[in-house]
Amino acid sequence: MMAKISKNIVVLAIVVLCTLFLAGHSVGPVAKAQTKQAEQIEDPYKHSRILVEAFVVEVKLSMLYELGVSPIGQTPNSVSIEDILQCLRDTANAKVTAGAKVAVIQNQEGRTQATETVYVERQTTTGVRRENRAPTASKTFQSYDVSKIFTVRPMVIPDGKIVLTFDFSQNTLGSRLSQSEAPPDLIRQSWSGTISLNAGKPSLVGATQNEETAAFLIICADIKSLSK
């Protein structure tokens, strides 16, 4: 009687082990497939290379007023990308004064920086006019560092839009009279923030203006590739 019970226990143990073995083989590939599918759903743009471009466009306010743009941004006559593009057709009234471009992997930070030393000629007069002699003129050169820095962190969300955190700053020289004794004006501009962009479509993200001109920051981002 004891031998028969022991034999039944051994058979039951073998059946249980076989069941676990077969279950392991059947669940393993399914679990791997589900994990892989979950990873794809989690971030399909994980390996995307995103190209981000920034442009600073300077436009005379008189040109904007001719287009019917509101000077205080009142809708529906606030300035648009189409207005700026139309202004750029007239190079006497609008121009691109700076540009920067950086490519970066999804949800990573990218940065581009450029610095240039500019030498500006200055003429100064020394002495005073005596009899029929003109004052003595001397020529000097003053150096100025102009620069621009563009930092971005793009993230493509499931609907294909690009959420971009950016920081753009630049130091430039203002216009001056040729060979004037006065030094040129130093202009410092900075824009930063987080915006949502449609891929491949430029967007107006910031602006500054004085009595005569307005400077606009335009940013465009596009998904260039999926590299694995």
Short mmCIF file of C-alpha atoms in Angstrom, two decimals, residues 10-133:
data_model
loop_
_atom_site.label_atom_id
_atom_site.label_comp_id
_atom_site.label_asym_id
_atom_site.label_seq_id
_atom_site.Cartn_x
_atom_site.Cartn_y
_atom_site.Cartn_z
CA VAL A 10 6.20 10.68 -8.05
CA VAL A 11 3.86 10.69 -11.04
CA LEU A 12 2.08 13.81 -9.74
CA ALA A 13 5.42 15.62 -9.26
CA ILE A 14 6.49 14.80 -12.82
CA VAL A 15 3.19 16.15 -14.19
CA VAL A 16 3.61 19.40 -12.26
CA LEU A 17 7.20 19.89 -13.51
CA CYS A 18 6.18 19.24 -17.11
CA THR A 19 3.35 21.74 -16.80
CA LEU A 20 5.71 24.44 -15.44
CA PHE A 21 8.27 23.68 -18.13
CA LEU A 22 5.72 24.00 -20.94
CA ALA A 23 4.23 27.13 -19.40
CA GLY A 24 7.65 28.74 -19.20
CA HIS A 25 8.29 28.08 -22.87
CA SER A 26 4.90 29.42 -23.93
CA VAL A 27 4.94 32.57 -21.76
CA GLY A 28 8.56 33.57 -22.45
CA PRO A 29 8.19 34.72 -26.11
CA VAL A 30 4.85 36.37 -25.35
CA ALA A 31 6.37 38.34 -22.46
CA LYS A 32 9.27 39.45 -24.61
CA ALA A 33 6.93 40.58 -27.38
CA GLN A 34 4.77 42.50 -24.92
CA THR A 35 7.84 44.18 -23.40
CA LYS A 36 9.12 45.18 -26.82
CA GLN A 37 5.70 46.54 -27.79
CA ALA A 38 5.50 48.50 -24.52
CA GLU A 39 8.90 50.08 -25.20
CA GLN A 40 7.76 51.16 -28.66
CA ILE A 41 4.57 52.68 -27.30
CA GLU A 42 6.49 54.39 -24.51
CA ASP A 43 8.64 56.52 -26.85
CA PRO A 44 8.52 55.87 -30.61
CA TYR A 45 10.82 58.91 -31.16
CA LYS A 46 13.54 57.73 -28.77
CA HIS A 47 16.20 57.63 -31.50
CA SER A 48 14.97 60.58 -33.56
CA ARG A 49 17.39 63.27 -34.73
CA ILE A 50 15.71 66.66 -34.48
CA LEU A 51 17.00 69.70 -36.35
CA VAL A 52 16.25 73.06 -34.72
CA GLU A 53 16.90 76.40 -36.45
CA ALA A 54 16.61 79.94 -35.10
CA PHE A 55 16.63 83.24 -37.01
CA VAL A 56 16.58 86.84 -35.86
CA VAL A 57 14.79 89.12 -38.33
CA GLU A 58 14.94 92.90 -38.02
CA VAL A 59 12.06 94.85 -39.59
CA LYS A 60 11.36 98.57 -39.77
CA LEU A 61 8.14 99.42 -37.98
CA SER A 62 7.03 101.61 -40.87
CA MET A 63 6.98 98.52 -43.11
CA LEU A 64 4.79 96.64 -40.63
CA TYR A 65 2.39 99.56 -40.37
CA GLU A 66 2.02 99.57 -44.17
CA LEU A 67 0.88 95.94 -43.92
CA GLY A 68 -1.75 96.91 -41.38
CA VAL A 69 -0.02 95.26 -38.42
CA SER A 70 -1.17 96.56 -35.04
CA PRO A 71 1.65 98.35 -33.17
CA ILE A 72 0.49 96.82 -29.88
CA GLY A 73 -0.23 93.31 -31.17
CA GLN A 74 -3.99 93.59 -31.12
CA THR A 75 -5.76 90.69 -32.82
CA PRO A 76 -6.61 90.03 -35.57
CA ASN A 77 -3.88 92.38 -36.86
CA SER A 78 -0.94 91.10 -34.79
CA VAL A 79 2.26 90.30 -36.69
CA SER A 80 2.53 86.83 -38.25
CA ILE A 81 5.16 84.72 -40.00
CA GLU A 82 3.54 85.59 -43.32
CA ASP A 83 3.92 89.32 -42.56
CA ILE A 84 7.61 88.91 -41.78
CA LEU A 85 8.24 86.86 -44.93
CA GLN A 86 6.56 89.58 -46.98
CA CYS A 87 8.74 92.23 -45.34
CA LEU A 88 11.90 90.24 -46.19
CA ARG A 89 11.18 90.74 -49.88
CA ASP A 90 12.21 94.37 -49.38
CA THR A 91 15.84 94.21 -48.24
CA ALA A 92 15.85 97.93 -47.48
CA ASN A 93 13.26 97.47 -44.74
CA ALA A 94 13.92 93.96 -43.39
CA LYS A 95 16.85 91.58 -43.04
CA VAL A 96 18.00 88.44 -41.24
CA THR A 97 20.61 89.61 -38.73
CA ALA A 98 21.49 86.29 -37.07
CA GLY A 99 20.95 82.56 -37.41
CA ALA A 100 21.81 79.38 -35.56
CA LYS A 101 21.23 75.68 -36.15
CA VAL A 102 21.66 72.58 -33.97
CA ALA A 103 20.75 68.89 -34.36
CA VAL A 104 20.07 66.81 -31.26
CA ILE A 105 18.67 63.44 -30.22
CA GLN A 106 15.16 63.28 -28.77
CA ASN A 107 14.92 64.68 -25.22
CA GLN A 108 18.63 65.60 -25.10
CA GLU A 109 20.21 69.04 -24.84
CA GLY A 110 22.07 70.61 -27.75
CA ARG A 111 24.00 73.86 -27.99
CA THR A 112 25.76 75.95 -30.60
CA GLN A 113 27.88 79.01 -29.91
CA ALA A 114 29.81 81.49 -32.04
CA THR A 115 32.04 84.38 -30.98
CA GLU A 116 33.66 86.92 -33.29
CA THR A 117 35.96 89.84 -32.60
CA VAL A 118 35.08 92.92 -34.63
CA TYR A 119 37.45 95.87 -35.04
CA VAL A 120 35.85 99.28 -35.50
CA GLU A 121 37.83 102.21 -36.85
CA ARG A 122 37.67 105.49 -34.93
CA GLN A 123 39.14 108.85 -35.86
CA THR A 124 39.91 111.41 -33.23
CA THR A 125 41.33 114.91 -33.53
CA THR A 126 44.07 116.28 -31.35
CA GLY A 127 45.24 119.83 -30.83
CA VAL A 128 43.43 123.01 -31.82
CA ARG A 129 43.24 124.97 -35.02
CA ARG A 130 46.02 127.55 -35.21
CA GLU A 131 46.34 130.05 -38.01
CA ASN A 132 45.56 128.08 -41.19
CA ARG A 133 46.58 124.67 -39.89
#
